[in-house]
XYZ file of N, CA, C and O in Angstrom:
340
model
N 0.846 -1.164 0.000
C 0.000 0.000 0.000
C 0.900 1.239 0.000
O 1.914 1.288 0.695
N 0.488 2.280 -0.830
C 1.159 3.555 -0.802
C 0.675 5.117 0.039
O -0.435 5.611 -0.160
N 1.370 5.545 0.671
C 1.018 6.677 1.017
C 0.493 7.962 0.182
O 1.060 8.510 -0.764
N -0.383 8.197 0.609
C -0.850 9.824 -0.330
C -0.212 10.547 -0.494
O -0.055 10.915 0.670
N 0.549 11.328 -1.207
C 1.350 12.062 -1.618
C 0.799 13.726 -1.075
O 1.484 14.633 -0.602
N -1.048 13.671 -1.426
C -1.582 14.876 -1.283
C -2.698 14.520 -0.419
O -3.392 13.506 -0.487
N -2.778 15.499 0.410
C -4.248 15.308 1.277
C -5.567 15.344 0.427
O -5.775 16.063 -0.551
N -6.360 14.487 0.955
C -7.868 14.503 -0.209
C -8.370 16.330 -0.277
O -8.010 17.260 0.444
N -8.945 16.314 -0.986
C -9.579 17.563 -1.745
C -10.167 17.987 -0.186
O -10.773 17.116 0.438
N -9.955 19.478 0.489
C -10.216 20.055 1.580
C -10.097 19.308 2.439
O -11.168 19.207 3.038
N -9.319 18.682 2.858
C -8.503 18.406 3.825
C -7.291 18.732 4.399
O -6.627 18.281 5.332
N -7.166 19.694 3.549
C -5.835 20.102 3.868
C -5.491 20.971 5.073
O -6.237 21.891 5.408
N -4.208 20.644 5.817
C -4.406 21.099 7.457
C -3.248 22.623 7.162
O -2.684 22.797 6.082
N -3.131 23.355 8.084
C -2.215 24.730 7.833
C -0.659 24.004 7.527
O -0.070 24.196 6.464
N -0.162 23.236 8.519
C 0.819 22.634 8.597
C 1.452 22.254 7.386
O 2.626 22.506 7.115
N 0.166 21.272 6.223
C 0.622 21.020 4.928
C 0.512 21.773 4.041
O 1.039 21.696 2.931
N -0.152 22.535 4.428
C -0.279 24.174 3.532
C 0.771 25.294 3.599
O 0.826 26.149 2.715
N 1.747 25.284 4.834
C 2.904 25.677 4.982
C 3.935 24.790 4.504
O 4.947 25.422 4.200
N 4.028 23.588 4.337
C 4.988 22.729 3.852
C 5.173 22.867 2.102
O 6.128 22.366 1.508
N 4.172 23.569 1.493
C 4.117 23.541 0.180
C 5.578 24.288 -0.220
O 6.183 25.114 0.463
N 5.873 23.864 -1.245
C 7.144 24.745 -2.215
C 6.556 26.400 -2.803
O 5.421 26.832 -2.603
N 7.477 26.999 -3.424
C 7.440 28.344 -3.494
C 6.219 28.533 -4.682
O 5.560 29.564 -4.817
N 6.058 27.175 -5.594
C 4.864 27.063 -6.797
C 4.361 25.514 -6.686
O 4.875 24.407 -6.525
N 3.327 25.959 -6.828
C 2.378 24.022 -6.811
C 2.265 23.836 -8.751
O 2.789 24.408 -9.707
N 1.427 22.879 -8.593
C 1.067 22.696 -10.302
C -0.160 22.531 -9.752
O -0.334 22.143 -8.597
N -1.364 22.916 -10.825
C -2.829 23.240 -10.434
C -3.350 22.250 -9.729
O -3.855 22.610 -8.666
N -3.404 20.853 -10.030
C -3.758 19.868 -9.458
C -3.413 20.325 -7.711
O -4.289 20.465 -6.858
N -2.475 20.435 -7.569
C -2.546 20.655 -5.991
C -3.122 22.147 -5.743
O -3.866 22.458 -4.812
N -2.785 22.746 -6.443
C -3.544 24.674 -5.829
C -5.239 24.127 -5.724
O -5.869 24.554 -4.757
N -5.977 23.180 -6.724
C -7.007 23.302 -6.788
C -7.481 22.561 -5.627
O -8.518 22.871 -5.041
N -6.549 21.340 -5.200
C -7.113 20.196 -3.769
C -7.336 21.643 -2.932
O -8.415 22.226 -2.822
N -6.019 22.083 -2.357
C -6.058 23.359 -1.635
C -7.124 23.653 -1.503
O -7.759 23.310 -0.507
N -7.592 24.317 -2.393
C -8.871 25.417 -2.370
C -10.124 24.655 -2.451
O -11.189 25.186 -2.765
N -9.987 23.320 -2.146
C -11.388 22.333 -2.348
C -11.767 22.096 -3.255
O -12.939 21.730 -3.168
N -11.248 22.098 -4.559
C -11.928 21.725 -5.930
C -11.083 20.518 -7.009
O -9.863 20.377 -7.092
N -11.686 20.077 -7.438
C -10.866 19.223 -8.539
C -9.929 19.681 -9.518
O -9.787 20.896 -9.659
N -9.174 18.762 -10.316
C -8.523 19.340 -11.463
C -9.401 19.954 -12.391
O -9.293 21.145 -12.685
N -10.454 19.042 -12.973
C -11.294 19.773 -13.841
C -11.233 21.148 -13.402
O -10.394 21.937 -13.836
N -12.350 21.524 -12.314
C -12.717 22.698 -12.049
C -11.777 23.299 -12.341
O -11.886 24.008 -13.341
N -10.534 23.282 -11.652
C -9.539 24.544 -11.420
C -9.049 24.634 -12.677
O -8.591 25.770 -12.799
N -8.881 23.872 -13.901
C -8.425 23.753 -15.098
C -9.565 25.025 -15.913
O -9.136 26.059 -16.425
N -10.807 24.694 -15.872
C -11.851 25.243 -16.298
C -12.266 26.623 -15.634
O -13.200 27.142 -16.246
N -11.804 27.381 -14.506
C -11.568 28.601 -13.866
C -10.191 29.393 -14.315
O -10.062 30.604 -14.499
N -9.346 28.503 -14.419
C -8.185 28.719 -14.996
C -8.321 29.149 -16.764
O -7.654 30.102 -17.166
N -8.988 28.576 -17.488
C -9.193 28.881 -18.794
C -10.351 29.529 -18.968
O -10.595 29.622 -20.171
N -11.485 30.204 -18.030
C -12.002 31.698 -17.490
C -11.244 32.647 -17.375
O -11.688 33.712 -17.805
N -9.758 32.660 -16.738
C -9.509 33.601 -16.148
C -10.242 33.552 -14.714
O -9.777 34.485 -14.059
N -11.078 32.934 -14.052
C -11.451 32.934 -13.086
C -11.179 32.467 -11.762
O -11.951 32.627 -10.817
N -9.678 31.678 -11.685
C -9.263 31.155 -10.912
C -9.018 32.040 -9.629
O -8.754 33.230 -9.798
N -9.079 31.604 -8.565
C -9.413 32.560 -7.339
C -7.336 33.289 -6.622
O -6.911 34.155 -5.857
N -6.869 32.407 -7.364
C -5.195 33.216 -6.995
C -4.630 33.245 -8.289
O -5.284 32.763 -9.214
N -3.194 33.879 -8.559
C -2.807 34.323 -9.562
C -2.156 33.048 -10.488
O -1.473 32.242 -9.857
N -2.297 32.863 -11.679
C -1.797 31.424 -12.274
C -0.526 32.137 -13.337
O -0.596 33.175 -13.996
N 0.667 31.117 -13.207
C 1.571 31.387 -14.051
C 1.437 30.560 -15.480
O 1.118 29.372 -15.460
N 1.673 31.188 -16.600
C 1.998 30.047 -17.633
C 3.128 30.061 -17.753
O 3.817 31.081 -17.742
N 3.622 28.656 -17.924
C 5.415 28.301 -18.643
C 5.068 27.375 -19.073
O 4.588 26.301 -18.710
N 5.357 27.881 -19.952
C 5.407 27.018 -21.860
C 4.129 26.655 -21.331
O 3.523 27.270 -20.453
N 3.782 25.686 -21.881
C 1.923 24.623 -21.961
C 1.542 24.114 -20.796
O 0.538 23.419 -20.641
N 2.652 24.574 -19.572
C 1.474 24.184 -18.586
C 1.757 25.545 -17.611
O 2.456 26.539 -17.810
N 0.805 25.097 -16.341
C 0.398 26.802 -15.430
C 1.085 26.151 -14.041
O 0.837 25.017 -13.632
N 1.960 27.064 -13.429
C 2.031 27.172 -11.860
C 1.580 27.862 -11.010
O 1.833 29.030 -11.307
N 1.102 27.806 -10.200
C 0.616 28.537 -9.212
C 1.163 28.896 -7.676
O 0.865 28.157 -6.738
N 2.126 30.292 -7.459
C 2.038 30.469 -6.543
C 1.560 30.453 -5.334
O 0.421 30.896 -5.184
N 2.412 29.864 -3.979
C 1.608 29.011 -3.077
C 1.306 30.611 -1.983
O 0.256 30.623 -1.341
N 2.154 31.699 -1.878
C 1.976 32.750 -1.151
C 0.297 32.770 -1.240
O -0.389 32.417 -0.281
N -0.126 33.107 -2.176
C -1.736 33.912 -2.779
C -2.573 32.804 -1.896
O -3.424 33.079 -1.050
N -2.128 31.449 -2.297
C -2.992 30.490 -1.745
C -3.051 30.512 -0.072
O -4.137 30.280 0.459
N -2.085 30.741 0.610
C -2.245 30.841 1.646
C -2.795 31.799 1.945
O -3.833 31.471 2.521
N -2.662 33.216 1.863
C -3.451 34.092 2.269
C -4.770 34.075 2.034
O -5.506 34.197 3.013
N -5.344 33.926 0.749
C -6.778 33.536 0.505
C -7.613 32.600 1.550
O -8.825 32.795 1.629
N -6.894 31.405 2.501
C -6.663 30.561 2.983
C -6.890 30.980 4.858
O -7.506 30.390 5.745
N -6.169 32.094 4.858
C -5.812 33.211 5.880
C -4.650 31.939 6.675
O -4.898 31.453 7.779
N -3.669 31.653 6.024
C -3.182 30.872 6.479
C -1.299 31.478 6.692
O -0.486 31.186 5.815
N -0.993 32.065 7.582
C 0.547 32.368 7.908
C 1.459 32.248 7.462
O 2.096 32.038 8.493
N 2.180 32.192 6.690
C 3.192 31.874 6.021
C 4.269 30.972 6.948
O 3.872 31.119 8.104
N 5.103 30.364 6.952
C 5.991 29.590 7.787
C 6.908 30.530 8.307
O 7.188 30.654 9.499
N 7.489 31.363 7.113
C 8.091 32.791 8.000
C 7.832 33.840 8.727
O 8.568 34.761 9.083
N 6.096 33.511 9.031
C 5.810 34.539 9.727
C 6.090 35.244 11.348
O 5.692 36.277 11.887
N 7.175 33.860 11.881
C 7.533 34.321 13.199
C 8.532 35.173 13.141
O 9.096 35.196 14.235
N 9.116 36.029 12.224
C 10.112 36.880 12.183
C 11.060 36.930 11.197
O 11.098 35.796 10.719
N 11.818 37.614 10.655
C 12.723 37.816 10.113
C 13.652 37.064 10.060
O 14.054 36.488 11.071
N 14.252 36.886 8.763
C 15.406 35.417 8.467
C 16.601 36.787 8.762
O 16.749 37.948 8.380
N 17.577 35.399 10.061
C 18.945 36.487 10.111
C 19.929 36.652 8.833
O 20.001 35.714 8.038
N 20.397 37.377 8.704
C 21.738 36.916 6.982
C 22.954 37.207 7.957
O 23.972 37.674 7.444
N 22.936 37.019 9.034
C 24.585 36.951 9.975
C 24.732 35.678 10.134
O 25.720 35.239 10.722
């Protein structure tokens, strides 16, 4: 048996929503936000998708910042400032 890679569609907890990388691929922005690939594919080719979508080359990324906030969800850096000393 294999482990889930992604939490089922709105299930997703803050914790794994902070664990995300700096861009998802729609399939995961759309679990995020509770909806399927279809949907988010089909909001996405509206223009209606609820955070900002990148294209490169033939397929779309989606910044995970937008998603969290929409989300009202903290960013992982939000306890302060990264030192550079």
């Amino acid at each position: 048996m294999t482990a889930r890679l992604r939490p089922k569609r709105g299930e997703w907890t803050a914790r794994q929503l902070r664990a995300l990388p700096v861009t998802v691929d729609v399939e995961t922005a759309g679990s995020a936000l509770g909806m399927g690939l279809w949907k988010a594919r089909a909001l996405i080719r509206d223009g209606q998708f609820p955070v900002p979508v990148i294209r490169h080359g033939c397929r779309y990324i989606v910044p995970t910042r937008p998603i969290l906030a929409l989300l009202g969800v903290e960013p992982a850096d939000a306890d302060g400032p990264v030192s550079t000393r």
